[in-house]
XYZ file of C-alpha atoms in Angstrom:
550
model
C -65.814 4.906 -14.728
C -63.933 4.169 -11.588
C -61.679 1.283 -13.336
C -60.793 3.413 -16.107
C -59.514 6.567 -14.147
C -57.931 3.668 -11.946
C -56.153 2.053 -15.416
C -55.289 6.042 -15.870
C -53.874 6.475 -12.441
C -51.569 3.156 -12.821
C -50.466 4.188 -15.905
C -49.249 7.414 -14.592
C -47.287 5.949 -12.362
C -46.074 3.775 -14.064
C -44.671 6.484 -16.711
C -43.411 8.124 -13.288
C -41.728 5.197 -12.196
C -39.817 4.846 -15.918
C -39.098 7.880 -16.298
C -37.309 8.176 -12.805
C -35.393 4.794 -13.889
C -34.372 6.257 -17.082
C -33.111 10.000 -15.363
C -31.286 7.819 -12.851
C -30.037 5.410 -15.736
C -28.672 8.770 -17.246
C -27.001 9.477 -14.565
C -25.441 6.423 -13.723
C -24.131 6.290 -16.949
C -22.874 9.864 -17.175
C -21.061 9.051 -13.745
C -19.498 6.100 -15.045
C -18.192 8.245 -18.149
C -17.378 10.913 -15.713
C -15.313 8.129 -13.742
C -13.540 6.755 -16.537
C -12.326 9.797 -17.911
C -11.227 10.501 -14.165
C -8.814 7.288 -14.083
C -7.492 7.983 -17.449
C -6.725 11.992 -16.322
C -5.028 10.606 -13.195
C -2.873 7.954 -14.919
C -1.584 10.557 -17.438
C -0.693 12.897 -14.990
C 1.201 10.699 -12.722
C 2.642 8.754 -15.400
C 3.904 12.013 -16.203
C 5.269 13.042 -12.846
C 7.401 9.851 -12.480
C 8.929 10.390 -15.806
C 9.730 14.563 -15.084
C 10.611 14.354 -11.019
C 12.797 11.029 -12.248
C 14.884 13.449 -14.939
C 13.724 17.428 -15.286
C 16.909 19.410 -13.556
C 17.163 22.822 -14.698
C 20.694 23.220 -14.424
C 22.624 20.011 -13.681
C 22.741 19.764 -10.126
C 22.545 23.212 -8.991
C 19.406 24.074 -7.105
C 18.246 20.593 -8.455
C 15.296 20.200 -5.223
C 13.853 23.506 -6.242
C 13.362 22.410 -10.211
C 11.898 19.120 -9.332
C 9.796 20.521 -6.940
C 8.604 23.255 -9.491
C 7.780 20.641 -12.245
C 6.497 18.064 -8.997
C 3.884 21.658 -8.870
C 2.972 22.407 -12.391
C 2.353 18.444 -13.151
C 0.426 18.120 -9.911
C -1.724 21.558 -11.034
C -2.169 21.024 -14.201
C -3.486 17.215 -14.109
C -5.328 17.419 -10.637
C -7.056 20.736 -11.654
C -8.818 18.716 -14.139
C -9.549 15.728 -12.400
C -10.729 17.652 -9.916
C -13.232 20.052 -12.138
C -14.570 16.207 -12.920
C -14.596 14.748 -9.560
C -17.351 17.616 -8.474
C -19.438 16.658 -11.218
C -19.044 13.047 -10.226
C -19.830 13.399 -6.913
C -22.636 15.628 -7.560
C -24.123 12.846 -9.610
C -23.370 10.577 -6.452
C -25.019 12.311 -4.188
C -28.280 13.066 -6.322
C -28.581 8.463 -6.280
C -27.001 8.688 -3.352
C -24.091 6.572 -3.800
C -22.019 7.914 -2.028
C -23.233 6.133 0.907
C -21.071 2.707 -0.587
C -17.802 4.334 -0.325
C -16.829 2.887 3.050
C -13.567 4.402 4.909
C -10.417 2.124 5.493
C -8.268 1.955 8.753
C -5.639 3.729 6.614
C -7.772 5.888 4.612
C -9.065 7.771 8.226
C -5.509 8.034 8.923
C -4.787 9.781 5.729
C -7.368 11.863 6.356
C -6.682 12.674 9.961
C -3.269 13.361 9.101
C -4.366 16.263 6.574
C -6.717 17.483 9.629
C -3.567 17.748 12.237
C -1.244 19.284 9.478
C -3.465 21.633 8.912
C -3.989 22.801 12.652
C -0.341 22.713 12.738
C -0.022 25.343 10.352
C -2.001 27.841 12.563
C -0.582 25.907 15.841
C 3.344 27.318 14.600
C 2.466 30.197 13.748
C 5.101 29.927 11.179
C 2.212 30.723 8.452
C 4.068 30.925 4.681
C 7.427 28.528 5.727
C 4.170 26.430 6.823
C 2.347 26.431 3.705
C 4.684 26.124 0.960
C 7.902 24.808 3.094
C 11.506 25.510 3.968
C 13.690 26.916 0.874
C 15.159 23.684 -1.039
C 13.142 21.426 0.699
C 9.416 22.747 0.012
C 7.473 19.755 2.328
C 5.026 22.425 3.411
C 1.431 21.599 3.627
C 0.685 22.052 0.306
C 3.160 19.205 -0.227
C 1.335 17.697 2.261
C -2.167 17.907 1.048
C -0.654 16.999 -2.920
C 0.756 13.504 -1.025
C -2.686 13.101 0.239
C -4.529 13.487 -2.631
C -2.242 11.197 -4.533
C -3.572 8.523 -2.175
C -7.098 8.865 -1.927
C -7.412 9.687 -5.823
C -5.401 6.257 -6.740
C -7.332 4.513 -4.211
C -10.348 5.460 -6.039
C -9.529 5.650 -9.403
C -6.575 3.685 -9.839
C -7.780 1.622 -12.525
C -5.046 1.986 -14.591
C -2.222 1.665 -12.021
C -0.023 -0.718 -14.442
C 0.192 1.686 -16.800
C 1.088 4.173 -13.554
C 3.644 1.535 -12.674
C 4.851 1.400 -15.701
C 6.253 4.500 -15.986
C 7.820 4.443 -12.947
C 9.662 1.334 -13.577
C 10.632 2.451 -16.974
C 11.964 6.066 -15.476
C 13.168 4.032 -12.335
C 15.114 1.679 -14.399
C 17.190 4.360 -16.614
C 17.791 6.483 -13.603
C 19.420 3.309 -12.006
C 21.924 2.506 -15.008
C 23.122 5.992 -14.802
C 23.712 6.464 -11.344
C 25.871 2.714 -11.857
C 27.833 4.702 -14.710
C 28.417 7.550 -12.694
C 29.864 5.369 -9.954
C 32.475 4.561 -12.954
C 33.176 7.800 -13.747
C 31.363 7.754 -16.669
C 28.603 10.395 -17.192
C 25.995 9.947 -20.297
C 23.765 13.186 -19.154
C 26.432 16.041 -19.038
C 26.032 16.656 -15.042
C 29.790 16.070 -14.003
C 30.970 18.616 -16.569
C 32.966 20.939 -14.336
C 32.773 19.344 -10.971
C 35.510 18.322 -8.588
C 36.162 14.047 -7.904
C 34.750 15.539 -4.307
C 31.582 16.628 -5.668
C 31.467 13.567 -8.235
C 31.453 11.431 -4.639
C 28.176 13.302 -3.198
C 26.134 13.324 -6.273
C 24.128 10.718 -8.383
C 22.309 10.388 -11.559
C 19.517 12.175 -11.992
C 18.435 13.018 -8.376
C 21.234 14.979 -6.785
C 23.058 14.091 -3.458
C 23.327 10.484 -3.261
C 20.726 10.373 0.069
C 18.192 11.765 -1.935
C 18.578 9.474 -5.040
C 18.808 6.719 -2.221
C 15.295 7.887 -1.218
C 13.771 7.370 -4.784
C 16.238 3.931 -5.121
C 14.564 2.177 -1.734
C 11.017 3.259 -2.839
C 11.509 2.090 -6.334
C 13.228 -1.216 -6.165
C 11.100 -3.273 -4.780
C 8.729 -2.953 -7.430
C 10.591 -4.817 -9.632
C 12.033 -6.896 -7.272
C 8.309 -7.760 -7.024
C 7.472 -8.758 -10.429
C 10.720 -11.340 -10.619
C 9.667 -13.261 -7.782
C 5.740 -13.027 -8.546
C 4.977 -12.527 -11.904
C 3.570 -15.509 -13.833
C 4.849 -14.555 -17.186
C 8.251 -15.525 -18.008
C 9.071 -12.312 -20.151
C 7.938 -10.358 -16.935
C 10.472 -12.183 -14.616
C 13.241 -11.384 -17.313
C 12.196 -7.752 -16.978
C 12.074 -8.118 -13.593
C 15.434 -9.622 -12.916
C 17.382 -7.141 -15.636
C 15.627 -4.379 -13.128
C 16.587 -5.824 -9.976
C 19.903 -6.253 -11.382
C 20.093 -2.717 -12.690
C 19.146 -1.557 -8.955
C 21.068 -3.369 -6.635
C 23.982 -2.724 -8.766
C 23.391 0.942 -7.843
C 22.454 -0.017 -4.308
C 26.117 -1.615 -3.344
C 27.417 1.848 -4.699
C 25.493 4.528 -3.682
C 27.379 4.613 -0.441
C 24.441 5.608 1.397
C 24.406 3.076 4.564
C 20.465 3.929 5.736
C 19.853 2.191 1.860
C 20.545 -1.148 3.476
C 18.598 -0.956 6.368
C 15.600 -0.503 3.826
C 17.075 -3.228 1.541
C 16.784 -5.366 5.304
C 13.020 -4.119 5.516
C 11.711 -4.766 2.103
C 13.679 -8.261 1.905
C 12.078 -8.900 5.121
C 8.855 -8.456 3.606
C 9.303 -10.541 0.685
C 10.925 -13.303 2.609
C 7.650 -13.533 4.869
C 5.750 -14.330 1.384
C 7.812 -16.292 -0.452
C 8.530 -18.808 2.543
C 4.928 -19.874 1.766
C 5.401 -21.858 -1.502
C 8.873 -23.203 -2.931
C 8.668 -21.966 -6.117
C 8.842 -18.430 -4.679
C 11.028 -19.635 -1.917
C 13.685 -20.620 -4.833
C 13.123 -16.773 -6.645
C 13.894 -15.258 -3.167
C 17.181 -17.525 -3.421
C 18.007 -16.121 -6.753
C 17.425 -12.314 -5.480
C 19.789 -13.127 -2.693
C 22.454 -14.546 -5.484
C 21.993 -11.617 -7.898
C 22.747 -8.785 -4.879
C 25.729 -10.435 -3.717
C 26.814 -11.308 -7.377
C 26.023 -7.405 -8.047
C 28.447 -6.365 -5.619
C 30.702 -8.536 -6.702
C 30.547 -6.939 -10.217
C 30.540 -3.983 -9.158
C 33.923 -4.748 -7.128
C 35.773 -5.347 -10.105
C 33.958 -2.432 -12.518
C 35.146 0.391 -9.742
C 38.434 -0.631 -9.450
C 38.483 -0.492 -13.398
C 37.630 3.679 -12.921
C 37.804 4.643 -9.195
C 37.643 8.052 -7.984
C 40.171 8.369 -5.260
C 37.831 10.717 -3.547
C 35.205 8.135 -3.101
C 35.391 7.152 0.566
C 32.808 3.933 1.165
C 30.830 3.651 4.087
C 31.088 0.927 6.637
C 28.172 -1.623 5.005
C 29.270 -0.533 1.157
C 32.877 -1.305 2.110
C 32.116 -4.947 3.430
C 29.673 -5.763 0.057
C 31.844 -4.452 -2.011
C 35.261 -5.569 -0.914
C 34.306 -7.960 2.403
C 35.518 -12.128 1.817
C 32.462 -12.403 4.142
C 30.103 -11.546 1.134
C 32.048 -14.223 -1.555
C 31.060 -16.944 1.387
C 27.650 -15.285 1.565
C 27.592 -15.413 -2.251
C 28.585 -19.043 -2.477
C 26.231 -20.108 0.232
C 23.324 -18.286 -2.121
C 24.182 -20.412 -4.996
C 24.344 -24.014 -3.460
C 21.111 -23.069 -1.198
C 19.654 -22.413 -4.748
C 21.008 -25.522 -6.280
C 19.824 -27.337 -3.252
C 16.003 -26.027 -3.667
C 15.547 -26.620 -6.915
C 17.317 -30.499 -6.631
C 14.618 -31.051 -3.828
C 11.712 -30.110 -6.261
C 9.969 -33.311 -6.421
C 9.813 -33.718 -2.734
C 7.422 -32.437 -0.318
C 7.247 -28.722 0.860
C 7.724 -28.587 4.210
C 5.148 -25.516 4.660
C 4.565 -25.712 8.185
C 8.398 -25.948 9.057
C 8.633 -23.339 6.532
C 6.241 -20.550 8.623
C 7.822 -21.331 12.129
C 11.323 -20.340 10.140
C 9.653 -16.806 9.242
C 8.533 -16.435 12.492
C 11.634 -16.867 14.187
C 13.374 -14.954 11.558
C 11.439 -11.773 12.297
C 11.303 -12.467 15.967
C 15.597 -12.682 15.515
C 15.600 -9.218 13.604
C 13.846 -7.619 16.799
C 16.227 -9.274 19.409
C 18.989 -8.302 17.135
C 17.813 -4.341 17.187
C 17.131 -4.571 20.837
C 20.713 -6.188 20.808
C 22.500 -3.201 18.656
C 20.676 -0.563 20.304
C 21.609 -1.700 23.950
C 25.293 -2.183 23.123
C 25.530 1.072 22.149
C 23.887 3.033 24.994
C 26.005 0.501 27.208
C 29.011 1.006 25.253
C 28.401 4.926 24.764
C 28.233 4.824 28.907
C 31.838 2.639 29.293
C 29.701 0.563 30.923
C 31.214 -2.760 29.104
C 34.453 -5.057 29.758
C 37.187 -3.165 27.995
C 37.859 -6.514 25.620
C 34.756 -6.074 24.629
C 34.599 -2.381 24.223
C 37.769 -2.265 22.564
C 36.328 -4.558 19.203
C 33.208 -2.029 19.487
C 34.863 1.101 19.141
C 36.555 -0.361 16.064
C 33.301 -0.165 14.776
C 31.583 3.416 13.627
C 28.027 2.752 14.542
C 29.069 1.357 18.245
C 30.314 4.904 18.994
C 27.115 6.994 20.117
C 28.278 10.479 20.008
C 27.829 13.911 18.382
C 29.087 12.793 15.302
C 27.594 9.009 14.888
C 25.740 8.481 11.970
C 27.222 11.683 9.886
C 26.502 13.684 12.492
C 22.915 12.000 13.383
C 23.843 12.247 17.329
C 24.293 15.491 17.667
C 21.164 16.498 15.358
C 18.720 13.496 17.273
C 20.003 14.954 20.534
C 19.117 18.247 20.279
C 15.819 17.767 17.999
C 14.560 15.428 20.860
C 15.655 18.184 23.677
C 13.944 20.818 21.375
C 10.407 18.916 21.593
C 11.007 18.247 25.386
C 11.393 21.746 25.772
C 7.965 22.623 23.897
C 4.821 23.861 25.114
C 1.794 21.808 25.506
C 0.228 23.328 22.245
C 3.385 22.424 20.097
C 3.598 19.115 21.414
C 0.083 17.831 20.725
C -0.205 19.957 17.383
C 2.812 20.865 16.108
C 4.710 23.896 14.759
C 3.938 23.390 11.250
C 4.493 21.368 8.426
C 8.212 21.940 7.115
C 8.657 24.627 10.423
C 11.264 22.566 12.157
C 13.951 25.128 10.892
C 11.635 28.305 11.388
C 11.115 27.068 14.975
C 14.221 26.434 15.678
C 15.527 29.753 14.534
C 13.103 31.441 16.308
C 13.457 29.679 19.767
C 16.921 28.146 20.256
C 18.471 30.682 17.504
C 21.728 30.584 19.739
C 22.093 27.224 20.320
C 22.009 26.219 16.235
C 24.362 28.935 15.612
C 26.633 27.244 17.970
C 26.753 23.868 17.070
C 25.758 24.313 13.532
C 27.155 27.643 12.290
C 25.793 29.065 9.450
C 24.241 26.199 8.322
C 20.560 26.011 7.924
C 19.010 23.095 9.990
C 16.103 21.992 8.183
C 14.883 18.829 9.607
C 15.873 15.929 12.216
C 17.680 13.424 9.715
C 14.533 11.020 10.414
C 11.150 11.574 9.263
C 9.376 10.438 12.038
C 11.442 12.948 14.783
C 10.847 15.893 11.998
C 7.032 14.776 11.776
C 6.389 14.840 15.483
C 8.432 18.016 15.754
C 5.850 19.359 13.337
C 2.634 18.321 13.533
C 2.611 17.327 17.006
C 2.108 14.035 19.025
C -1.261 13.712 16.927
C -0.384 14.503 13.991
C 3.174 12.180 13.862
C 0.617 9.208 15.396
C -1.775 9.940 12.215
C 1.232 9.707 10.066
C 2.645 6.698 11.203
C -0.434 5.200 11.287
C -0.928 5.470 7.686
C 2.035 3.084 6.965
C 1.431 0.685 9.550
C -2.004 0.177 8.790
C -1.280 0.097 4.764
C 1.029 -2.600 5.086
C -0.796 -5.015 7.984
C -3.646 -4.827 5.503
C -1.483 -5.183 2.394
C 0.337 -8.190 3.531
C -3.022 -9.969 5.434
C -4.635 -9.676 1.407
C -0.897 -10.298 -0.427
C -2.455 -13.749 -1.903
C -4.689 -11.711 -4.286
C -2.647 -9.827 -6.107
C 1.533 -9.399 -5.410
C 1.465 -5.722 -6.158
C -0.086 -5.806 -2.931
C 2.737 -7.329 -1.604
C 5.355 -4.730 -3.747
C 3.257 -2.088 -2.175
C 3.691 -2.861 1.279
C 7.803 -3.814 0.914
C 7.871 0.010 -0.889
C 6.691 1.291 2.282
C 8.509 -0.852 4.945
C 11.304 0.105 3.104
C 10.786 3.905 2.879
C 9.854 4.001 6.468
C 13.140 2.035 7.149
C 15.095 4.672 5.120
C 13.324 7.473 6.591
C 14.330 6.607 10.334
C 17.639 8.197 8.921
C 16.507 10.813 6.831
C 13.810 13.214 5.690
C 10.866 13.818 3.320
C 11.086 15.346 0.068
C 9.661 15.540 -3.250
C 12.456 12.370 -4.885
C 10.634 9.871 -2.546
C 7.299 10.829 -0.708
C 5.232 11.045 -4.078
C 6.306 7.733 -4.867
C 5.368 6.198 -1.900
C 1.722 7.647 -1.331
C 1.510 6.639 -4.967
C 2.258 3.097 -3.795
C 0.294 3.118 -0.911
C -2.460 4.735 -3.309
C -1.983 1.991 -5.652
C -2.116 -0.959 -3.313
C -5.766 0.702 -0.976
C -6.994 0.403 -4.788
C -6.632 -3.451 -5.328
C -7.557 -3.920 -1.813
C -10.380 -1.905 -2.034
C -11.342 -4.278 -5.650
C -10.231 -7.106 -4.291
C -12.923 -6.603 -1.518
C -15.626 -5.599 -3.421
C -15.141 -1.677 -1.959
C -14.663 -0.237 -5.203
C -18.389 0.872 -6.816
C -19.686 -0.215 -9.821
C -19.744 3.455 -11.545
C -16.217 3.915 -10.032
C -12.746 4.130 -11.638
């Protein structure tokens, strides 16, 4: 009697034990279906925003911020309502096996999220409560922007499965939005947006995007994607897709007459140099993307002067690519190093020669900033001999006053005397995403009548001034945090995959940019999406990513 209700008891629990296997089997499986659907949601809907923010205007280029921004919104709702409705039902299923407990928290992803925290104090901290939520008129970077760049992150760093396809569509948009702003450098205008508008007006506006600063943006971010795939990619009808891109882009780069572009061309050629000095194959590729910018501007030399607009006035570094001797030499020099590396292919790699180069390459770039920066504040003081100040002053960017940098002095001035002049509260937390204007109105009203008329002020003219301004010491070292982290951990895992390293040069270049100008809805998508894209193979690559996950 006792062994048989014994044989009964084990074979209770043993029907216990299966059937809890097969409910959590269920679920497991449901939450891997759940997942799935999740990456596929997200990939269509921001496959779909870089193809509408890249071309949707409304009405040419009037009020053209405003109508990206309102089909940035109805993308952004439409696709992440969804994917949303899913994730609770996926993380419900997570937390009933208690999954959840494997999804471990990067450097950059507490950033991200302690970013969202201080923009969101900020919004009470300004007081400024509806500019704060939704943003300043034309520009719209309030926190719902905000919270819509975070959640671009942290759902591709999750789910970002199908980030080719992501990618894809952003080259593809990226790449047609290039050739047109080249075209409309020549006067030539397939879309219809120069119908009725002054040489003048022709001169401040490109392709699809609007003023040439903000296609700029959405050029620096985009770019090195491709430039990516032609020095990485293994399969040779890649690289050819690849190089027609980079082509396509730096074409536009040497005439977008936007100077702050080259300083990010500087920081994501930086990048790439610091890989490719590794090996010579991709030594020899970074040879050939030297050769095909300076042969681009070249080109481009000749195809301007065949349809110039008279009221196209270069800037100082678009002048010197364009029409310099110095960049024919530098062009030359490209094409015999590059005959030279690959006529030294059989021989030994110096590798170790090779990384000290990079090294003091880098360590050159800083001394040279240091340099630039010093001569100015020195030369801005008339503290240097006059032979020396003389051949300065010939030179714009030498000349620190109100007006350096398109009027950059005068704005940087009195944005950094505005924060010195804020209360403790403001300067830890901020006056509120997208409240620079709304504070400044409210508080030195007089002053920005005075030195800026009826014009609205709506940021610093750098992102990382505007950011501090408005979410406060904490929340600006949150933000910056997010990029600095992303690409010291991008570039330490580069050797597993190169988007890793295309994700990184996006954001060096982007934060390179943005030292000169401001966030907004042509560029900051785009580069959370990178930064998105590349936490995902880092987080695969490392074994983060969970096994019901997208």
């Amino acid at each position: 009697m006792t062994a048989a209700r014994s044989k009964g008891y084990d074979d209770n629990m043993s029907n216990k034990i299966k059937k809890t296997q097969n409910i959590t089997a269920n679920h497991l499986f449901c939450a891997a279906n759940i997942s799935s659907a999740m990456a596929y949601v997200l990939a269509v809907t921001l496959s779909v925003m870089c193809v509408v923010v890249a071309f949707y205007a409304k009405d040419g280029y009037n009020q053209i911020g405003n109508a990206k921004f309102a089909v940035y919104r109805v993308t952004m709702l439409a696709g992440f309502s969804f994917f949303l409705t899913l994730g609770v039902f996926y993380l419900l299923l997570l937390l009933r096996e208690k999954r959840w407990r494997k999804d471990r928290l990067s450097v950059t992803d507490r950033c991200v999220l302690a970013y969202l925290l201080f923009s969101t104090i900020a919004v009470a901290s300004g007081g400024f409560y509806e500019n704060a939520l939704w943003g300043s008129f034309g520009w719209n970077m309030g926190w719902m922007s905000q919270f819509s760049f975070v959640l671009i992150y942290l759902a591709l760093s999750r789910f970002g499965k199908h980030n080719r396809a992501i990618l894809g569509a952003f080259g593809g948009s990226a790449f047609f939005v290039f050739v047109i702003a080249v075209l409309h450098r020549m006067l030539i205008d397939p879309i219809g947006f120069y119908d009725g508008l002054q040489g003048y007006q022709m001169a401040q506006f490109l392709s699809t995007m609007g003023q040439a600063t903000w296609y700029a943006s959405y050029l620096v971010v985009a770019l090195p994607v491709g430039v990516a795939v032609f020095l990485f990619a293994k399969k040779p009808w890649y690289r050819v897709l690849g190089g027609i891109y980079t082509a396509a882009g730096f074409a536009s780069l040497v005439t977008q007459n936007s100077d702050s572009a080259y300083f990010a061309m500087a920081g994501f050629m930086m990048v790439f140099f610091w890989v490719c000095v590794e090996k010579r194959e991709t030594l020899n590729r970074f040879v050939e993307v030297c050769t095909l910018f300076f042969a681009a501007g070249k080109v481009m030399h000749f195809l301007m002067k065949m349809h110039p607009n008279p009221d196209l006035k270069y800037d100082f570094i678009t002048a010197l690519v364009l029409d310099g001797a110095a960049t024919w030499v530098l062009l030359g020099v490209c094409l015999l190093l590059s005959l030279f590396l690959y006529r030294r292919g059989d021989k030994p790699y110096p590798a170790a020669g090779m990384l000290r180069l990079r090294r003091a390459a880098l360590a050159l770039i800083v001394v040279a900033i240091i340099a630039v920066t010093g001569l100015i504040a020195l030369q801005s003081r008339g503290l240097l001999p006059d032979s020396l100040d003389r051949k300065l002053s010939a030179v714009s960017y030498f000349n620190w006053d109100k007006e350096w940098g398109n009027g950059r002095g005068r704005i940087w001035s009195f944005s950094m005397k505005m924060f010195a002049k804020e209360s403790i509260k403001h300067k830890f937390f901020g006056v509120g995403p997208d409240c620079f204007s709304s504070y400044a109105a409210a508080v030195h009203g007089e002053e920005v009548a005075l030195l800026w008329g009826e014009k609205m002020l709506t940021n610093a003219h750098n992102e990382w001034l505007t950011t501090l301004i408005d979410t406060g010491l904490f929340g600006a070292a949150a933000y910056i945090g997010i990029f600095v982290s992303a690409v010291g951990r991008f570039m330490r895992a580069r050797q597993q995959d190169y988007l890793l390293a295309a994700a990184a040069a996006s954001a060096v270049s982007y934060m390179a940019y943005n030292f000169f100008c401001y966030q907004q809805v042509c560029c900051t998508p785009f580069v959370f999406m990178m930064l998105g894209i590349g936490e995902y193979l880092l987080r695969r690559q490392t074994g983060s990513i969970s096994e019901i996950s997208g």
